[in-house]
């Protein structure tokens, strides 16, 4: 991640607040950049290269935020920094910035510049794209975890279905076996009852034959 080494907020060429390393000529170059910006106060976002450093400029509604960063910082992070600084400055000072004297906000706002320069130079979360990719990776991880859980739950459901189907099959077989057993027992009872009736009939007949002096029951039948 590249470094933001200098930052300034200005109205036209009037510096209202700035922060940068001591002994650097960044301030002098920045003033030259401010003086060379197109006239008319139109909004603009431009970058100027000098040696290994790049001066990035964001002018909106007459207030200019400018920073110097090394070439490794690219454009995305410096302009995110400038948008942040511009928003903070306008929110803090409002229309007072349109008439303020040079360096009128420096004592207070230079600390804000310092803090945000450090944040955008060193904190990976400052890069919205990197942060978005991290959030996407996090969401993707959660989704994959949820998919794994769903698949695992699906396996469990499938196992439960298999067990249910097996139980249903066993129940049907048990019912069929119970029905066959009941039929078998019914026929067995019928056969046993018929056998008992037959035996009793034979016994009664034998007793009558004995008492009536013959199988034709001659003494009992007229």
Tab-separated table of C-alpha atoms in Angstrom:
chain	number	residue	atom	x	y	z
A	1	UNK	CA	0.000	0.000	0.000
A	2	UNK	CA	1.363	3.442	-0.999
A	3	UNK	CA	1.803	6.349	1.360
A	4	UNK	CA	0.027	9.682	1.431
A	5	UNK	CA	2.742	12.106	2.526
A	6	UNK	CA	1.099	15.533	2.315
A	7	UNK	CA	-2.409	16.974	2.278
A	8	UNK	CA	-3.958	20.425	2.039
A	9	UNK	CA	-7.424	21.966	1.932
A	10	UNK	CA	-7.716	25.259	0.081
A	11	UNK	CA	-10.122	27.761	-1.406
A	12	UNK	CA	-8.647	28.642	-4.761
A	13	UNK	CA	-4.969	29.285	-3.966
A	14	UNK	CA	-5.709	30.175	-0.300
A	15	UNK	CA	-4.526	27.371	1.981
A	16	UNK	CA	-6.956	26.805	4.872
A	17	UNK	CA	-5.299	23.746	6.460
A	18	UNK	CA	-2.404	21.455	5.631
A	19	UNK	CA	-0.271	18.676	7.036
A	20	UNK	CA	2.949	17.101	5.806
A	21	UNK	CA	6.431	15.979	6.717
A	22	UNK	CA	8.772	18.717	7.911
A	23	UNK	CA	11.458	19.777	5.447
A	24	UNK	CA	9.484	18.642	2.408
A	25	UNK	CA	8.917	20.900	-0.589
A	26	UNK	CA	5.477	19.328	-1.084
A	27	UNK	CA	3.789	22.512	0.164
A	28	UNK	CA	5.523	24.681	-2.409
A	29	UNK	CA	4.671	22.304	-5.234
A	30	UNK	CA	1.095	22.046	-3.978
A	31	UNK	CA	0.693	25.824	-4.144
A	32	UNK	CA	1.912	25.795	-7.721
A	33	UNK	CA	-0.636	23.100	-8.540
A	34	UNK	CA	-3.427	25.116	-6.873
A	35	UNK	CA	-2.465	28.207	-8.890
A	36	UNK	CA	-2.475	26.238	-12.141
A	37	UNK	CA	-5.872	24.673	-11.709
A	38	UNK	CA	-8.398	25.721	-14.393
A	39	UNK	CA	-10.198	28.943	-13.590
A	40	UNK	CA	-13.935	29.166	-13.090
A	41	UNK	CA	-14.238	27.088	-9.957
A	42	UNK	CA	-15.646	24.107	-11.814
A	43	UNK	CA	-15.499	20.740	-10.062
A	44	UNK	CA	-12.582	18.569	-11.124
A	45	UNK	CA	-10.580	15.478	-10.249
A	46	UNK	CA	-7.055	15.550	-11.671
A	47	UNK	CA	-3.599	14.133	-10.961
A	48	UNK	CA	-0.146	15.596	-11.668
A	49	UNK	CA	3.061	13.555	-11.630
A	50	UNK	CA	6.369	14.848	-10.312
A	51	UNK	CA	9.297	12.426	-10.119
A	52	UNK	CA	8.136	9.465	-7.978
A	53	UNK	CA	5.216	11.336	-6.441
A	54	UNK	CA	1.744	12.170	-7.693
A	55	UNK	CA	-0.359	15.183	-6.670
A	56	UNK	CA	-4.061	14.320	-6.655
A	57	UNK	CA	-6.648	17.100	-6.668
A	58	UNK	CA	-10.375	17.069	-5.928
A	59	UNK	CA	-12.262	20.376	-6.239
A	60	UNK	CA	-15.958	20.466	-5.356
A	61	UNK	CA	-18.144	23.522	-4.708
A	62	UNK	CA	-15.138	25.867	-4.562
A	63	UNK	CA	-13.200	23.869	-1.939
A	64	UNK	CA	-10.110	21.963	-3.069
A	65	UNK	CA	-8.613	18.936	-1.318
A	66	UNK	CA	-5.116	18.023	-2.519
A	67	UNK	CA	-2.685	15.331	-1.473
A	68	UNK	CA	0.738	14.070	-2.477
A	69	UNK	CA	1.249	10.302	-2.534
A	70	UNK	CA	3.933	8.011	-3.837
A	71	UNK	CA	3.304	6.325	-7.159
A	72	UNK	CA	2.573	2.957	-5.489
A	73	UNK	CA	-0.622	4.367	-3.954
A	74	UNK	CA	-2.302	4.472	-7.351
A	75	UNK	CA	-5.390	6.676	-7.708
A	76	UNK	CA	-8.200	4.842	-5.924
A	77	UNK	CA	-6.955	5.269	-2.360
A	78	UNK	CA	-5.779	8.906	-2.699
A	79	UNK	CA	-9.100	9.993	-4.194
A	80	UNK	CA	-10.998	8.077	-1.500
A	81	UNK	CA	-8.893	10.030	1.006
A	82	UNK	CA	-9.657	13.342	-0.729
A	83	UNK	CA	-13.402	12.622	-0.803
A	84	UNK	CA	-13.283	11.796	2.909
A	85	UNK	CA	-11.300	14.955	3.749
A	86	UNK	CA	-13.532	17.189	1.639
A	87	UNK	CA	-16.657	15.795	3.290
A	88	UNK	CA	-15.251	16.225	6.793
A	89	UNK	CA	-14.064	19.755	6.083
A	90	UNK	CA	-17.353	20.956	4.599
A	91	UNK	CA	-19.346	19.296	7.366
A	92	UNK	CA	-17.194	20.958	10.027
A	93	UNK	CA	-16.908	24.488	8.621
A	94	UNK	CA	-19.708	24.856	6.098
A	95	UNK	CA	-19.979	28.264	4.414
A	96	UNK	CA	-17.373	29.745	6.755
A	97	UNK	CA	-14.714	28.195	4.533
A	98	UNK	CA	-15.792	30.443	1.642
A	99	UNK	CA	-14.590	33.593	3.423
A	100	UNK	CA	-11.984	32.298	5.880
A	101	UNK	CA	-8.461	33.714	5.958
A	102	UNK	CA	-5.391	31.647	5.056
A	103	UNK	CA	-4.655	28.887	7.615
A	104	UNK	CA	-7.773	29.818	9.603
A	105	UNK	CA	-8.622	26.130	10.124
A	106	UNK	CA	-5.066	24.794	10.302
A	107	UNK	CA	-4.715	24.361	14.087
A	108	UNK	CA	-7.800	22.168	14.290
A	109	UNK	CA	-8.070	20.477	10.915
A	110	UNK	CA	-4.389	19.595	10.444
A	111	UNK	CA	-4.896	16.920	13.132
A	112	UNK	CA	-7.744	15.464	11.065
A	113	UNK	CA	-5.499	15.455	8.017
A	114	UNK	CA	-2.780	13.656	9.964
A	115	UNK	CA	-5.159	10.998	11.291
A	116	UNK	CA	-6.745	10.280	7.929
A	117	UNK	CA	-3.390	10.271	6.120
A	118	UNK	CA	-2.203	7.589	8.515
A	119	UNK	CA	-5.441	5.613	8.115
A	120	UNK	CA	-5.433	5.655	4.309
A	121	UNK	CA	-1.693	4.920	4.191
A	122	UNK	CA	-1.572	1.999	6.626
A	123	UNK	CA	-5.003	0.462	7.233
A	124	UNK	CA	-6.030	-2.179	4.624
A	125	UNK	CA	-9.693	-1.391	5.381
A	126	UNK	CA	-9.193	2.075	3.900
A	127	UNK	CA	-9.272	0.557	0.425
A	128	UNK	CA	-12.970	0.115	-0.322
A	129	UNK	CA	-12.232	-2.451	-3.039
A	130	UNK	CA	-10.054	-4.513	-0.708
A	131	UNK	CA	-12.670	-4.170	2.024
A	132	UNK	CA	-15.420	-5.163	-0.400
A	133	UNK	CA	-13.421	-8.185	-1.535
A	134	UNK	CA	-12.901	-9.137	2.100
A	135	UNK	CA	-16.618	-8.799	2.766
A	136	UNK	CA	-17.392	-10.826	-0.376
A	137	UNK	CA	-14.951	-13.514	0.748
A	138	UNK	CA	-16.578	-13.499	4.170
A	139	UNK	CA	-20.070	-13.776	2.664
A	140	UNK	CA	-18.862	-16.503	0.310
A	141	UNK	CA	-17.391	-18.385	3.254
A	142	UNK	CA	-20.686	-18.115	5.130
A	143	UNK	CA	-22.610	-19.266	2.050
A	144	UNK	CA	-20.312	-22.242	1.538
A	145	UNK	CA	-20.657	-23.134	5.203
A	146	UNK	CA	-24.436	-22.897	4.908
A	147	UNK	CA	-24.383	-25.019	1.756
A	148	UNK	CA	-22.295	-27.622	3.567
A	149	UNK	CA	-24.792	-27.605	6.416
A	150	UNK	CA	-27.699	-27.922	3.985
A	151	UNK	CA	-25.974	-30.794	2.197
A	152	UNK	CA	-25.180	-32.442	5.507
A	153	UNK	CA	-28.779	-31.955	6.604
A	154	UNK	CA	-29.852	-33.373	3.240
A	155	UNK	CA	-27.750	-36.466	3.899
A	156	UNK	CA	-29.363	-36.778	7.300
A	157	UNK	CA	-32.804	-36.315	5.792
A	158	UNK	CA	-32.001	-38.887	3.132
A	159	UNK	CA	-30.834	-41.275	5.842
A	160	UNK	CA	-34.011	-40.562	7.789
A	161	UNK	CA	-36.094	-41.176	4.659
A	162	UNK	CA	-34.234	-44.417	4.076
A	163	UNK	CA	-34.887	-45.464	7.647
A	164	UNK	CA	-38.532	-44.443	7.329
A	165	UNK	CA	-38.868	-46.406	4.107
A	166	UNK	CA	-37.235	-49.393	5.767
A	167	UNK	CA	-39.591	-49.103	8.727
A	168	UNK	CA	-42.562	-48.830	6.372
A	169	UNK	CA	-41.346	-51.902	4.490
A	170	UNK	CA	-40.900	-53.796	7.735
A	171	UNK	CA	-44.368	-52.700	8.842
A	172	UNK	CA	-45.931	-53.918	5.608
A	173	UNK	CA	-44.116	-57.248	5.887
A	174	UNK	CA	-45.217	-57.538	9.518
A	175	UNK	CA	-48.816	-56.819	8.519
A	176	UNK	CA	-48.681	-59.437	5.768
A	177	UNK	CA	-47.135	-61.973	8.113
A	178	UNK	CA	-49.719	-61.149	10.792
A	179	UNK	CA	-52.522	-61.526	8.270
A	180	UNK	CA	-51.162	-64.902	7.101
A	181	UNK	CA	-50.747	-65.987	10.705
A	182	UNK	CA	-54.335	-65.010	11.528
A	183	UNK	CA	-55.586	-66.908	8.459
A	184	UNK	CA	-53.507	-69.916	9.403
A	185	UNK	CA	-54.791	-69.860	12.968
A	186	UNK	CA	-58.382	-69.439	11.761
A	187	UNK	CA	-58.160	-72.446	9.490
A	188	UNK	CA	-56.440	-74.392	12.211
A	189	UNK	CA	-59.262	-73.540	14.621
A	190	UNK	CA	-61.847	-74.497	11.986
A	191	UNK	CA	-60.121	-77.821	11.401
A	192	UNK	CA	-59.783	-78.439	15.156
A	193	UNK	CA	-63.454	-77.618	15.750
A	194	UNK	CA	-64.507	-79.907	12.912
A	195	UNK	CA	-62.319	-82.685	14.288
A	196	UNK	CA	-63.779	-82.276	17.793
A	197	UNK	CA	-67.332	-82.306	16.412
A	198	UNK	CA	-66.542	-85.400	14.348
A	199	UNK	CA	-64.975	-87.210	17.298
A	200	UNK	CA	-67.887	-86.308	19.575
A	201	UNK	CA	-70.325	-87.468	16.916
A	202	UNK	CA	-68.500	-90.797	16.614
A	203	UNK	CA	-68.399	-91.248	20.368
A	204	UNK	CA	-72.118	-90.532	20.703
A	205	UNK	CA	-72.830	-92.961	17.884
A	206	UNK	CA	-70.720	-95.688	19.502
A	207	UNK	CA	-72.442	-95.173	22.841
A	208	UNK	CA	-75.858	-95.382	21.173
A	209	UNK	CA	-74.820	-98.478	19.210
A	210	UNK	CA	-73.753	-100.173	22.408
A	211	UNK	CA	-76.923	-99.250	24.223
A	212	UNK	CA	-79.167	-100.183	21.285
A	213	UNK	CA	-77.505	-103.580	20.673
A	214	UNK	CA	-76.077	-102.889	17.217
A	215	UNK	CA	-74.754	-100.396	14.783
A	216	UNK	CA	-78.157	-100.025	13.232
A	217	UNK	CA	-79.620	-99.266	16.602
A	218	UNK	CA	-82.322	-101.997	16.348
A	219	UNK	CA	-83.666	-101.706	19.869
A	220	UNK	CA	-83.789	-97.971	19.809
A	221	UNK	CA	-85.209	-97.333	16.366
A	222	UNK	CA	-88.804	-98.700	15.828
